[in-house]
XYZ file of C-alpha atoms in Angstrom:
660
model
C 16.255 88.833 100.678
C 12.830 90.326 100.096
C 12.323 93.740 101.577
C 9.172 93.962 103.652
C 8.487 96.079 106.709
C 7.780 93.829 109.660
C 7.299 94.246 113.353
C 9.501 93.747 116.334
C 7.810 95.078 119.413
C 4.419 94.943 121.105
C 2.259 97.993 121.728
C -0.769 98.117 123.988
C -2.812 100.010 121.417
C -5.811 98.954 119.326
C -5.568 95.446 117.971
C -4.038 95.087 114.512
C -6.471 92.311 113.724
C -9.258 94.856 113.560
C -7.500 96.580 110.666
C -8.171 93.739 108.224
C -11.441 91.929 108.707
C -12.819 89.183 106.518
C -9.548 87.631 105.268
C -10.134 83.970 104.338
C -9.043 81.249 106.742
C -6.386 78.800 105.614
C -7.776 75.412 104.544
C -6.126 72.140 103.429
C -7.016 72.914 99.805
C -4.694 75.951 99.933
C -1.715 73.564 100.135
C -2.566 71.743 96.914
C 0.096 71.926 94.217
C -0.946 74.497 91.637
C 0.487 76.134 88.564
C -0.520 79.779 88.531
C -1.347 81.285 85.150
C 0.184 84.604 86.149
C 3.647 82.991 86.267
C 4.019 79.236 85.759
C 7.733 79.393 86.662
C 7.305 81.292 89.950
C 9.079 79.898 93.031
C 6.761 81.754 95.438
C 3.552 83.757 95.124
C 1.663 86.305 97.197
C -1.918 85.113 97.623
C -3.083 88.479 98.930
C -1.812 91.570 100.701
C -3.621 94.436 102.370
C -2.295 97.785 103.467
C -3.875 100.626 105.393
C -2.181 103.908 106.258
C -3.538 106.738 108.370
C -2.326 109.763 110.273
C -3.241 109.755 113.941
C -2.135 111.058 117.304
C 0.404 108.924 119.130
C 0.116 109.454 122.857
C 3.495 107.857 123.494
C 5.206 110.067 120.898
C 3.103 113.135 121.771
C 2.749 114.015 118.111
C 0.995 113.096 114.914
C 2.461 109.942 113.382
C 1.824 107.832 110.302
C 0.423 104.390 111.201
C 0.959 101.825 108.475
C -0.888 98.519 108.926
C 0.100 95.566 106.779
C -1.039 91.986 106.264
C -0.018 89.427 103.683
C -0.178 85.741 102.904
C 2.304 84.088 100.556
C 3.037 80.531 99.458
C 6.386 78.836 98.865
C 6.109 76.833 95.638
C 9.582 75.309 95.200
C 12.841 74.829 97.071
C 14.222 77.786 95.134
C 11.471 79.837 96.759
C 12.800 79.260 100.286
C 14.698 82.547 100.058
C 11.358 84.354 100.205
C 11.049 83.249 103.809
C 14.061 85.477 104.613
C 13.187 89.047 105.543
C 15.119 92.258 106.051
C 13.193 95.059 107.713
C 14.580 98.599 107.366
C 13.589 101.311 109.854
C 14.618 104.849 108.969
C 15.479 107.867 111.060
C 13.718 111.188 110.426
C 15.226 114.056 112.353
C 15.895 112.636 115.819
C 13.174 109.956 115.599
C 13.387 106.422 114.289
C 10.460 104.527 112.859
C 9.336 101.632 115.022
C 7.117 98.587 114.661
C 4.338 97.198 116.810
C 1.820 94.360 116.897
C 3.758 91.719 115.024
C 2.212 88.409 114.136
C 4.110 86.062 111.810
C 3.354 82.361 111.300
C 4.355 79.482 109.028
C 1.594 77.004 108.129
C 2.298 73.451 106.883
C -0.008 70.576 105.988
C 1.125 67.463 107.901
C -0.825 64.207 107.566
C -3.877 66.130 106.429
C -3.776 68.538 109.362
C -2.665 72.167 109.339
C 0.210 72.919 111.699
C 1.142 76.490 112.563
C 4.613 77.531 113.741
C 4.832 81.132 115.022
C 7.944 83.260 114.684
C 9.657 83.761 118.044
C 11.048 87.101 119.190
C 14.443 85.509 119.908
C 14.784 84.685 116.217
C 14.637 88.339 115.162
C 17.996 90.104 114.915
C 18.701 93.837 114.888
C 21.551 95.318 112.859
C 22.590 98.969 113.060
C 23.459 99.585 109.430
C 24.196 103.294 109.932
C 23.230 106.274 112.075
C 20.092 106.548 109.970
C 19.043 102.959 109.260
C 18.375 99.906 111.410
C 17.774 96.477 109.899
C 15.704 93.744 111.492
C 16.443 90.315 110.013
C 14.866 86.925 110.454
C 13.908 83.701 108.702
C 10.452 82.199 109.062
C 10.528 78.815 110.854
C 10.037 75.317 109.390
C 9.827 76.308 105.732
C 8.955 73.529 103.290
C 7.777 73.343 99.708
C 4.118 74.270 99.939
C 4.464 76.286 103.169
C 2.136 79.255 103.590
C 3.476 82.311 105.409
C 1.187 84.848 107.001
C 2.361 88.034 108.642
C 0.973 91.299 109.842
C 2.268 94.337 111.662
C 1.927 98.055 112.294
C 4.759 100.425 111.471
C 4.761 103.859 113.111
C 6.648 106.626 111.338
C 7.173 110.360 111.844
C 7.470 110.838 108.072
C 4.206 112.682 107.431
C 5.816 114.420 104.467
C 5.965 111.264 102.331
C 3.067 109.430 104.042
C 3.735 105.804 102.977
C 4.384 104.525 99.469
C 2.867 101.222 98.358
C 4.526 98.865 95.917
C 2.025 96.701 94.094
C 4.869 94.916 92.366
C 7.762 92.977 93.928
C 10.080 90.173 92.859
C 7.344 87.514 93.095
C 3.891 87.575 91.478
C 0.780 88.555 93.453
C -2.786 87.431 92.960
C -4.150 90.631 94.490
C -3.013 93.681 96.394
C -5.014 96.559 97.837
C -4.000 99.701 99.656
C -6.270 101.950 101.698
C -5.278 105.472 102.766
C -7.073 107.838 105.121
C -5.815 111.370 104.596
C -7.050 114.126 106.957
C -8.580 117.122 105.195
C -5.921 119.411 106.683
C -3.319 117.725 104.436
C -3.049 117.892 100.676
C -0.770 115.369 98.956
C 0.515 114.956 95.434
C -0.462 111.343 94.678
C 1.542 109.636 91.930
C 0.795 106.319 90.261
C 3.798 104.989 88.366
C 4.832 101.854 86.548
C 3.425 99.998 83.535
C 0.568 98.173 85.315
C -2.952 99.541 85.621
C -5.197 99.514 88.684
C -8.124 97.119 88.569
C -10.280 99.476 90.673
C -10.228 102.547 92.890
C -12.793 103.385 95.550
C -13.059 106.639 97.469
C -15.378 108.078 100.082
C -15.470 110.691 102.812
C -14.974 109.446 106.333
C -16.332 111.820 108.924
C -14.367 112.801 112.022
C -11.512 110.366 111.494
C -9.090 112.524 113.477
C -9.487 114.736 116.537
C -6.787 117.376 116.809
C -6.744 120.089 119.456
C -10.426 119.439 120.048
C -11.258 119.810 116.355
C -12.904 116.913 114.511
C -11.382 116.434 111.078
C -12.793 114.511 108.119
C -10.650 112.228 105.947
C -10.456 111.215 102.319
C -10.762 107.416 102.374
C -9.243 105.954 99.186
C -8.540 102.319 98.327
C -6.438 101.217 95.352
C -6.844 97.691 93.945
C -4.651 95.670 91.618
C -4.963 92.009 90.589
C -2.876 89.415 88.700
C 0.352 91.324 89.256
C 3.415 89.850 87.517
C 6.777 89.805 89.280
C 9.139 92.638 88.494
C 12.133 91.058 86.791
C 15.362 92.931 87.245
C 18.080 92.662 84.613
C 21.607 93.886 84.061
C 22.318 97.563 83.395
C 19.343 99.156 85.102
C 18.751 101.923 87.633
C 17.030 101.238 90.956
C 13.942 98.996 90.561
C 11.882 101.560 92.492
C 12.007 103.766 89.382
C 10.027 101.222 87.359
C 7.937 99.162 89.779
C 4.183 99.793 89.717
C 3.473 101.747 92.885
C 1.554 104.651 94.403
C 3.424 107.368 96.296
C 2.491 110.457 98.283
C 4.235 113.769 98.763
C 2.917 116.515 101.065
C 1.979 119.624 99.085
C 0.352 121.821 101.761
C -1.131 121.779 105.244
C -3.896 123.846 106.843
C -2.608 125.499 110.031
C -4.623 125.377 113.250
C -4.523 129.170 113.581
C -5.630 129.692 109.997
C -3.728 129.942 106.752
C -1.958 127.368 104.580
C 1.632 126.181 104.865
C 3.029 125.143 101.507
C 5.590 122.350 101.254
C 5.971 122.616 97.487
C 8.957 124.881 96.975
C 10.548 126.625 94.050
C 14.154 125.885 93.233
C 15.048 129.423 94.273
C 13.747 128.575 97.765
C 15.828 125.391 97.863
C 18.931 127.220 96.621
C 18.592 129.816 99.376
C 17.888 127.178 102.036
C 20.953 125.137 101.074
C 23.365 128.027 100.763
C 22.389 129.377 104.204
C 22.598 125.974 105.902
C 25.722 125.710 108.077
C 26.294 122.116 106.974
C 26.088 122.938 103.259
C 26.612 126.516 102.104
C 28.240 127.404 105.422
C 31.061 124.962 104.680
C 31.759 126.565 101.305
C 32.690 129.834 103.021
C 35.668 128.293 104.827
C 38.211 128.959 102.102
C 40.540 130.581 104.657
C 41.054 127.156 106.271
C 42.563 125.838 103.050
C 44.434 128.705 101.413
C 47.647 128.210 103.413
C 47.647 124.458 102.826
C 47.037 124.846 99.102
C 50.109 127.048 98.666
C 52.190 124.018 99.665
C 50.876 121.875 96.813
C 53.472 123.228 94.431
C 54.015 125.704 91.632
C 50.811 127.604 90.816
C 51.949 128.451 87.304
C 50.572 125.288 85.726
C 47.215 125.345 83.940
C 43.848 125.257 85.678
C 43.158 121.614 84.852
C 46.463 120.417 86.310
C 45.888 122.567 89.387
C 42.371 121.121 89.824
C 43.770 117.593 89.598
C 46.382 118.422 92.206
C 43.742 119.759 94.638
C 41.550 116.734 93.918
C 44.347 114.291 94.757
C 45.129 116.215 97.960
C 41.527 115.884 99.179
C 41.488 112.168 98.261
C 44.598 111.574 100.372
C 43.596 113.682 103.371
C 39.995 112.587 104.069
C 38.972 108.945 104.019
C 35.368 108.195 103.163
C 33.415 106.512 105.998
C 31.020 104.904 103.456
C 28.163 107.188 104.553
C 26.167 109.082 101.945
C 25.097 112.643 102.618
C 24.276 115.983 101.044
C 25.018 117.749 104.328
C 28.388 117.622 106.079
C 28.505 115.095 108.897
C 31.538 116.597 110.679
C 32.350 119.749 108.713
C 35.465 120.611 106.745
C 37.656 121.519 109.718
C 36.910 118.401 111.785
C 36.999 116.119 108.743
C 40.508 117.333 107.903
C 41.645 116.886 111.508
C 40.229 113.377 111.856
C 40.943 112.532 108.191
C 37.494 110.954 108.015
C 34.070 112.038 106.791
C 30.929 111.320 104.777
C 30.563 112.065 101.081
C 29.500 115.664 101.776
C 32.443 116.318 104.126
C 34.793 115.203 101.365
C 33.210 116.835 98.328
C 32.310 120.114 100.074
C 35.978 120.231 101.111
C 36.925 119.649 97.470
C 34.660 122.453 96.253
C 35.916 124.865 98.916
C 39.555 123.967 98.215
C 39.108 124.470 94.463
C 37.541 127.883 95.004
C 40.348 128.765 97.420
C 42.779 127.852 94.632
C 40.984 130.191 92.232
C 39.123 127.462 90.330
C 35.377 127.978 89.901
C 33.517 125.114 91.535
C 29.972 124.393 92.730
C 28.101 121.646 94.590
C 25.855 119.292 92.624
C 23.041 117.489 94.425
C 22.775 113.821 93.429
C 20.348 111.003 94.115
C 22.467 107.871 94.021
C 21.622 105.047 91.675
C 20.054 102.873 94.408
C 18.118 105.818 95.851
C 15.953 106.372 92.765
C 15.522 109.242 90.343
C 14.810 112.701 91.758
C 11.498 114.428 91.068
C 11.946 116.597 87.975
C 8.585 118.413 88.162
C 9.271 120.306 91.372
C 12.052 120.293 93.982
C 11.976 117.626 96.676
C 15.137 118.073 98.714
C 14.682 114.686 100.407
C 15.089 113.004 97.004
C 18.815 113.802 97.109
C 21.259 111.909 99.322
C 24.694 112.834 97.955
C 26.726 115.791 96.718
C 29.559 115.968 94.175
C 31.598 118.813 92.679
C 31.042 120.627 89.412
C 34.327 122.232 88.315
C 34.262 124.962 85.666
C 37.464 125.193 83.636
C 37.244 127.366 80.540
C 34.016 126.306 78.812
C 33.839 122.794 80.260
C 32.266 121.554 83.493
C 34.019 118.535 85.029
C 32.159 116.276 87.458
C 34.289 115.134 90.385
C 33.879 112.886 93.436
C 36.869 112.574 95.779
C 35.450 109.786 97.970
C 37.234 107.011 96.082
C 41.065 107.214 95.893
C 40.992 105.086 92.737
C 38.861 107.541 90.771
C 40.613 110.000 88.479
C 39.543 113.633 88.332
C 36.487 114.154 86.120
C 35.077 110.663 86.507
C 32.141 109.596 88.682
C 31.588 106.279 90.472
C 28.739 104.147 89.159
C 26.609 104.987 92.228
C 26.412 108.616 91.041
C 25.487 107.897 87.408
C 21.740 108.441 87.798
C 20.524 110.565 84.868
C 20.874 114.088 86.271
C 21.879 116.168 89.260
C 21.120 119.727 90.370
C 24.033 122.166 90.298
C 23.687 124.816 93.006
C 25.234 128.126 92.037
C 26.095 130.797 94.583
C 24.729 133.785 92.649
C 22.217 132.446 90.128
C 19.429 129.907 89.983
C 20.358 126.240 90.101
C 19.907 124.022 87.056
C 19.895 120.368 86.028
C 23.110 118.848 84.744
C 23.562 115.393 83.119
C 25.480 112.880 85.246
C 27.709 111.188 82.706
C 31.243 109.889 82.363
C 32.737 111.223 79.162
C 35.604 108.737 79.202
C 34.862 105.432 77.506
C 35.209 102.348 79.694
C 37.416 100.015 77.708
C 39.407 96.811 77.916
C 41.752 95.765 75.136
C 43.406 92.321 74.928
C 46.513 91.790 72.813
C 48.160 88.373 72.507
C 51.212 87.321 70.531
C 52.299 83.692 70.798
C 52.691 80.273 69.234
C 50.793 76.983 69.326
C 52.850 73.854 69.842
C 51.904 70.455 68.369
C 51.042 69.339 71.916
C 48.175 71.853 71.925
C 49.894 74.215 74.394
C 49.767 77.903 73.584
C 52.652 80.081 74.798
C 53.074 83.797 74.486
C 52.624 87.284 75.867
C 49.254 88.747 76.799
C 48.804 92.477 77.350
C 45.566 93.880 78.762
C 44.926 97.622 78.803
C 42.126 99.157 80.891
C 40.606 102.635 80.803
C 37.674 104.420 82.414
C 35.535 102.488 84.883
C 37.162 99.235 83.738
C 40.483 100.576 85.043
C 38.913 101.613 88.355
C 37.382 98.153 88.828
C 40.581 96.334 87.908
C 42.748 98.531 90.195
C 40.349 97.772 93.050
C 40.545 94.064 92.254
C 44.361 94.041 92.219
C 44.656 96.064 95.439
C 42.515 93.551 97.303
C 45.651 91.384 97.389
C 48.632 92.191 99.630
C 51.091 91.746 96.775
C 51.335 91.265 93.016
C 52.551 87.703 93.661
C 49.366 86.826 95.562
C 47.279 88.441 92.821
C 49.132 86.289 90.261
C 48.465 83.164 92.343
C 44.759 84.041 92.486
C 44.630 84.310 88.681
C 46.279 80.898 88.382
C 43.631 79.430 90.701
C 40.713 81.091 88.891
C 41.857 80.198 85.369
C 42.725 76.543 85.790
C 43.669 76.003 82.143
C 46.122 78.924 82.104
C 49.474 79.218 83.850
C 50.919 82.689 84.467
C 54.692 82.450 84.122
C 55.328 86.143 84.652
C 53.265 89.233 85.487
C 54.117 92.904 85.282
C 51.625 95.664 86.172
C 52.065 99.226 84.899
C 50.505 102.430 86.291
C 48.747 100.810 89.244
C 49.316 103.918 91.366
C 48.504 106.479 88.666
C 44.778 106.531 87.990
C 45.106 109.299 85.404
C 46.485 106.950 82.735
C 45.782 103.461 81.414
C 46.283 100.452 83.666
C 48.300 97.783 81.868
C 48.883 94.123 82.739
C 51.612 92.181 80.940
C 51.500 88.376 81.255
C 53.747 85.595 80.036
C 51.337 82.660 79.845
C 50.929 79.033 78.891
C 47.494 77.646 78.191
C 46.151 74.260 77.131
C 44.190 75.536 74.168
C 43.328 72.244 72.462
C 43.883 68.533 72.852
C 47.065 67.019 71.495
C 47.079 67.324 67.738
C 46.240 64.005 66.117
C 45.277 62.984 62.656
C 46.791 66.146 61.215
C 43.790 68.192 62.388
C 43.413 70.373 65.468
C 40.622 72.573 66.815
C 40.719 75.602 69.105
C 39.091 78.958 69.841
C 41.574 81.845 69.756
C 39.367 84.067 71.963
C 40.581 82.247 75.058
C 40.105 85.049 77.607
C 36.955 86.943 78.534
C 34.910 85.373 75.762
C 31.264 86.501 75.791
C 29.229 83.397 76.663
C 26.144 84.805 78.384
C 23.634 87.328 77.101
C 22.921 90.024 79.727
C 19.586 90.701 77.996
C 17.034 87.912 78.244
C 13.624 89.460 78.898
C 10.790 89.000 76.416
C 9.861 92.610 77.141
C 11.812 95.250 79.030
C 9.869 98.322 80.146
C 12.876 100.306 81.341
C 15.926 101.544 79.516
C 19.399 100.016 79.509
C 21.850 102.171 81.468
C 25.412 100.846 81.367
C 26.951 103.894 83.060
C 29.280 104.911 80.229
C 30.091 104.098 76.644
C 31.976 100.801 76.384
C 34.618 99.326 74.150
C 36.231 95.879 74.110
C 38.633 94.387 71.642
C 40.809 91.294 71.134
C 43.834 91.313 68.845
C 45.291 87.802 68.607
C 48.346 86.603 66.675
C 49.226 82.912 66.953
C 52.083 81.221 65.112
C 50.828 77.773 64.031
C 52.839 74.667 63.113
C 54.354 75.026 59.662
C 52.191 73.953 56.776
C 48.950 74.638 58.652
C 45.945 75.695 56.654
C 42.414 76.580 57.671
C 39.902 73.769 57.422
C 36.935 75.555 58.994
C 36.581 78.878 60.797
C 33.948 81.407 61.826
C 32.889 83.735 59.057
C 34.159 87.274 59.112
C 31.193 89.316 60.243
C 30.125 92.852 61.031
C 26.929 93.621 62.968
C 25.737 97.206 63.310
C 22.648 98.529 65.084
C 20.597 101.350 63.512
C 22.349 104.723 63.554
C 25.558 102.860 64.492
C 24.672 102.945 68.209
C 26.499 99.620 68.665
C 28.827 97.600 66.479
C 30.553 94.215 66.458
C 33.296 93.123 64.066
C 35.085 89.790 63.781
C 37.835 88.945 61.334
C 40.286 86.048 61.114
C 42.861 85.161 58.479
C 45.895 82.886 58.089
C 49.052 84.569 56.799
C 52.297 82.620 56.527
C 51.332 80.045 59.170
C 50.165 82.793 61.566
C 46.544 83.135 62.577
C 45.419 86.738 62.980
C 42.107 87.333 64.783
C 40.544 90.670 65.597
C 37.218 91.219 67.276
C 35.761 94.496 68.473
C 32.558 95.239 70.406
C 31.609 98.902 70.738
C 28.605 100.319 72.606
C 28.400 103.935 71.486
C 25.785 105.017 74.035
C 25.633 104.923 77.827
C 21.836 104.674 77.736
C 19.654 102.698 75.298
C 15.886 103.195 75.329
C 13.292 100.414 75.342
C 12.911 100.575 71.548
C 16.591 99.710 71.190
C 16.479 96.801 73.650
C 15.752 94.013 71.189
C 18.536 95.244 68.917
C 21.016 94.962 71.794
C 19.641 91.561 72.760
C 20.016 90.283 69.197
C 23.508 91.772 68.866
C 24.767 89.935 71.952
C 23.040 86.752 70.837
C 24.912 86.880 67.528
C 28.216 87.612 69.263
C 27.756 84.550 71.466
C 26.939 82.347 68.491
C 29.964 83.692 66.639
C 32.312 82.883 69.511
C 31.001 79.343 69.938
C 32.603 78.315 66.635
C 36.104 76.847 66.871
C 38.779 77.129 64.210
C 40.032 73.862 62.725
C 43.278 73.431 60.836
C 45.023 70.807 58.762
C 48.601 70.336 59.874
C 51.640 68.878 58.106
C 52.937 66.410 60.702
C 56.352 66.174 58.960
C 56.942 69.899 59.336
C 58.151 71.617 62.467
C 57.576 75.011 63.979
């Protein structure tokens, strides 16, 4: 679904229509089939959009609020574009106040027998979902959508978030012919205004608007700025990327300072020392870290304290994982607090990881909180501290000269490994007695999957043998989660049989499912129809019969953001197949080795026939977790070559009078 902020309710305030005057009326010619130069393959296109944001007094809220007025018109070009008539509308909570929406008008226009018909959206077709204590989602689908439909919508969103004003995204997942955004900022406020993304503005206009706001009897002037952009291509997301908001062309605002009514300036731009002090004195952050006495008695029951610090840290980590279940809510501040979270065995990410940090310190292991902005939340501001940028906290554990990163929210995660949601460039480690500092958010363990098969190919074309798959790192976490979705190993085995129709699992044994500190291993006895019945003394098959790379994850002509795969990766296949006696290779893929500059990635493939046994080894290694834009085309070409390599079957001549 597209994300656009729409309206739900009606407010008896000034008419929204007055906010955007002079928009063109819809005519029959607008429904003509067109191919737009900006993107000839687009399934939908925004014809125009206007935004206007201002700070004003809200009599009903009895405070200053941000009023964001929006109007857009878009066209559905193909059946595939119907999804752009689905909308999800998030409303966020700031303090005790939720954003709300007023003055909605949403209509679908269709050309029927040469006449324009309009079908308005009805209130009964708008649904409200409470996603969390902090987010509500309004969802609806525009009525009577057809190929060629034009959608027009407008609304006003009212928000208490004066600090961040209202960001404007020029770029979305469909192209736009034009987009403009007007802001009226009272002179009492000073904002840091940031333009980001690869696209350039087509124009900017600014002027002074006199007496745009009356506050406490004082008439205040405003800076009136309008940003224009035209011919805006769609932002195309691809595999292995951070949140799109990090790369989309947009303008954002962050409150720097405010003039006080009694005189003087209040600064909102803090130093990290101010943030450190604020966090460590907050009862729901630093206050929780002082509760070591709650945990000391419990920790003495964990066992012998004579083992080394790393083993002790792992023991504490596992104890926290087992005793507080994550409620799937992010947070940098405790939702319930350590004591209540332990009693109820439930809490948000801060409840769990602040408990972990406190427990580690109670056990004599140096540990500190690390503020994190999760992967979908966007990158934190690195120029100056913005505490609202962070929505999560993890633990930094100091053992000898190494700092381990730990998150106890997921019972499948081993100590020292982060979930993918937390791998977002860098976090801020908050020390108790010295200034905080940035720390890279990385998983040192390589994510790997290794396939080993030893079997024989019968003249009927059926391959029988034993397949062993070993998983480590994030691959092991993902596979453990997959297996545990099934009530039993037998049902998991049945699911594999259903998914891989050509393969029959005769036997399955899983090792180390309950021990996430070591490799997860699956052992299969399998039969697979690898090739058609051998005829004419020649048979063909591809020995890489499981998890063969067939699709390139990198397909853009140009990628303006780096490739972030979360950790270094490694995958290998070691295949040994006993062939019918007297077999010899007729054709086979060439033995190859592809290496990117500075050996940042490598692929090797080798096959040979020794005494009627085919030995195949392939190995793909990505030596970096992050590849920059200059390295993108090398990765794209590497995967393209791997795919071409694996398309080639082996063919063999076979002595029909011989037997296995």
